PDB file of C-alpha atoms in Angstrom:
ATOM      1  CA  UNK A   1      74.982 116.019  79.613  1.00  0.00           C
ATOM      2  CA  UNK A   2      75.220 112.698  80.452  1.00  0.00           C
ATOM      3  CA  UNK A   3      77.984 111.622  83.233  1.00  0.00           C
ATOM      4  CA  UNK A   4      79.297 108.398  81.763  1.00  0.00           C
ATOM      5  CA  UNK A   5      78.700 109.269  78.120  1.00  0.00           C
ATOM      6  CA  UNK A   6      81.045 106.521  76.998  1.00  0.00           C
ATOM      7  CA  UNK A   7      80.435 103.630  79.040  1.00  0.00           C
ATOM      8  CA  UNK A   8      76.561 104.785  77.789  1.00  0.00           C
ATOM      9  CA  UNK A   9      77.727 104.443  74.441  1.00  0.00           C
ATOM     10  CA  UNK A  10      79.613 101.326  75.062  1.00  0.00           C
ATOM     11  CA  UNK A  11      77.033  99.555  76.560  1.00  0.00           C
ATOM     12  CA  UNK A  12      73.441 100.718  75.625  1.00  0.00           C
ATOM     13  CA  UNK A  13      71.725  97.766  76.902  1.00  0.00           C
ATOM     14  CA  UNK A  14      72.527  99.172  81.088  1.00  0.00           C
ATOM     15  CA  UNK A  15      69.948 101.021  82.376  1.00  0.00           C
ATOM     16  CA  UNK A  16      69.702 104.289  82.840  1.00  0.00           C
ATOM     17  CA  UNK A  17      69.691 104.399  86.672  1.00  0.00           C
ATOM     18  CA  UNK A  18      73.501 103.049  86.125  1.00  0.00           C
ATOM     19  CA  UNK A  19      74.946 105.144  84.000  1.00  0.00           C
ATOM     20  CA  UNK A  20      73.410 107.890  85.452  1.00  0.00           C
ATOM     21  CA  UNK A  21      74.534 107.325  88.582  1.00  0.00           C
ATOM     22  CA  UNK A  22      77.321 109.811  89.975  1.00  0.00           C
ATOM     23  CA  UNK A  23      78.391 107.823  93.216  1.00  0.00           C
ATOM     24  CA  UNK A  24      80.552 104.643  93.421  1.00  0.00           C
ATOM     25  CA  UNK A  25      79.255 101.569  94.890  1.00  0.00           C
ATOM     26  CA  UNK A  26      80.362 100.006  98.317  1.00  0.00           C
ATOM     27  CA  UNK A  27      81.131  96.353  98.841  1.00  0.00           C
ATOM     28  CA  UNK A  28      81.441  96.192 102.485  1.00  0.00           C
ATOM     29  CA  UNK A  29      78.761  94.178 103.208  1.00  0.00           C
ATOM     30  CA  UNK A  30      80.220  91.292 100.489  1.00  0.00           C
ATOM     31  CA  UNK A  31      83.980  92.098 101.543  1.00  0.00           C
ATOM     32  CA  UNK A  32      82.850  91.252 105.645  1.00  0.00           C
ATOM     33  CA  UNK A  33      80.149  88.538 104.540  1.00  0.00           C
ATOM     34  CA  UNK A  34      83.086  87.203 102.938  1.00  0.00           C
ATOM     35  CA  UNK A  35      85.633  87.378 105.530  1.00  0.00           C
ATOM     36  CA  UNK A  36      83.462  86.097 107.864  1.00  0.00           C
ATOM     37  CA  UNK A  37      82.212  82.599 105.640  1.00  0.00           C
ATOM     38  CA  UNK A  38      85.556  82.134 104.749  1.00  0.00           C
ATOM     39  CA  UNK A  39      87.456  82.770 108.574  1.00  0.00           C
ATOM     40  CA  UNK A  40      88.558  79.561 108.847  1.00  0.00           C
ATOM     41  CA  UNK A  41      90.394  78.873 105.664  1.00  0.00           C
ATOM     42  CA  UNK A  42      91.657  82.469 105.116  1.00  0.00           C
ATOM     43  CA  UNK A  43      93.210  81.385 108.778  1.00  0.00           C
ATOM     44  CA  UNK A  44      94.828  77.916 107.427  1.00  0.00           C
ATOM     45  CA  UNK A  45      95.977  79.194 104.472  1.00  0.00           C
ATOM     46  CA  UNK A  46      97.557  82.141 106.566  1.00  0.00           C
ATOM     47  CA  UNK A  47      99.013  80.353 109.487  1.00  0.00           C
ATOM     48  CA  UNK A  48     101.060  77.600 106.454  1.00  0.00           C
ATOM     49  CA  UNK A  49     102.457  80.600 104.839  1.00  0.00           C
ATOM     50  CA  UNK A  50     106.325  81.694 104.306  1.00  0.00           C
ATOM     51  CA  UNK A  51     106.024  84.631 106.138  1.00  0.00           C
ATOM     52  CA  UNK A  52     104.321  83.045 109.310  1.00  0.00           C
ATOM     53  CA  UNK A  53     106.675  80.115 108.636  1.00  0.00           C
ATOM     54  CA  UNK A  54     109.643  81.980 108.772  1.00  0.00           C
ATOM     55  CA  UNK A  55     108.872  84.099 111.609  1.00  0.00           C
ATOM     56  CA  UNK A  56     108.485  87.611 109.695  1.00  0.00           C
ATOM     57  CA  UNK A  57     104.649  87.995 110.710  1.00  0.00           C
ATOM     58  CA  UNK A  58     102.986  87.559 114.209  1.00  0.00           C
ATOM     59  CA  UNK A  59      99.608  85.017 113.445  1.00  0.00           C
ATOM     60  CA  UNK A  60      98.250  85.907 116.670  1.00  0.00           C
ATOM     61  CA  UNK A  61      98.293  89.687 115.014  1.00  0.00           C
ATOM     62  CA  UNK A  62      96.729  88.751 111.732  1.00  0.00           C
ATOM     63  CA  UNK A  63      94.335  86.274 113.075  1.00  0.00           C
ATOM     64  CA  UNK A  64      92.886  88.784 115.580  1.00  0.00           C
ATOM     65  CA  UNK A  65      92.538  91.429 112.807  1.00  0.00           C
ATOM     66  CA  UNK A  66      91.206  88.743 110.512  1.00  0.00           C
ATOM     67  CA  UNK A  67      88.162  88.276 113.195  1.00  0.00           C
ATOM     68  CA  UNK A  68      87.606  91.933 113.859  1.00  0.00           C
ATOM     69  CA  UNK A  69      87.017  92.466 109.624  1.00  0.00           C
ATOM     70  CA  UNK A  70      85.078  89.507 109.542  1.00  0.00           C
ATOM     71  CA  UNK A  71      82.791  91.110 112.294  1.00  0.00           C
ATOM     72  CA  UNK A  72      82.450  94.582 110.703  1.00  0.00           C
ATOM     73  CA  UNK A  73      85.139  96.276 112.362  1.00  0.00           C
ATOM     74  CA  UNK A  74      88.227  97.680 111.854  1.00  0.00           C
ATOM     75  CA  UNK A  75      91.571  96.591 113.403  1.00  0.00           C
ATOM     76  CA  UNK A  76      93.178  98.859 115.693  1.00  0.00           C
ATOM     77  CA  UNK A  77      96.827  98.416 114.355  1.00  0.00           C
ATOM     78  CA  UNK A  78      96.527  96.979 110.074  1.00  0.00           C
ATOM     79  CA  UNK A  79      98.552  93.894 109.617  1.00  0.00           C
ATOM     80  CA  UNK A  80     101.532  94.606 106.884  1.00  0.00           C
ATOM     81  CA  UNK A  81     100.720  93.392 104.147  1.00  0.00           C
ATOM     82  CA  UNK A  82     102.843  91.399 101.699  1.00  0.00           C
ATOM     83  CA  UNK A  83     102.762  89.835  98.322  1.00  0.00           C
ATOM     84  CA  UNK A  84     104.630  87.311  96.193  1.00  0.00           C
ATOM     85  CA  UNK A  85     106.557  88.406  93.419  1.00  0.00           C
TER      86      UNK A  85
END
């Protein structure tokens, strides 16, 4: 039995070593790469935002666990994390 019969079936043209495969992939490597080429503008764009701006985040907190991700490791205490609605 195959394991992803319809993506298979969906798209025949993927080799087999893909849709056979039974494990999901990791992007940790790309996610820190990332973090770490783009430091200094994730930084700018987070130190000019509302919440920094009006005093409902601590930068100093975010920027620190900005570095550590960019560097591979996790923060000791995760930022809150907001969004715009």
């Amino acid at each position: 039995m195959a394991y992803k019969p319809l993506l298979r079936a969906a798209l025949p043209h993927l080799p087999a070593w893909l849709t056979a495969r039974r494990s999901k992939g990791s992007f940790t490597a790309q996610r820190i790469a990332a973090l770490a080429r783009h430091h200094d503008r994730l930084d700018a764009l987070m130190a000019s935002s509302a919440p920094v701006t009006s005093g409902l985040i601590d930068p100093a907190a975010v920027r620190a666990a900005l570095w550590q991700a960019a560097r591979g490791r996790a923060p000791r205490r995760s930022p809150t994390c907001t969004s715009c609605w």
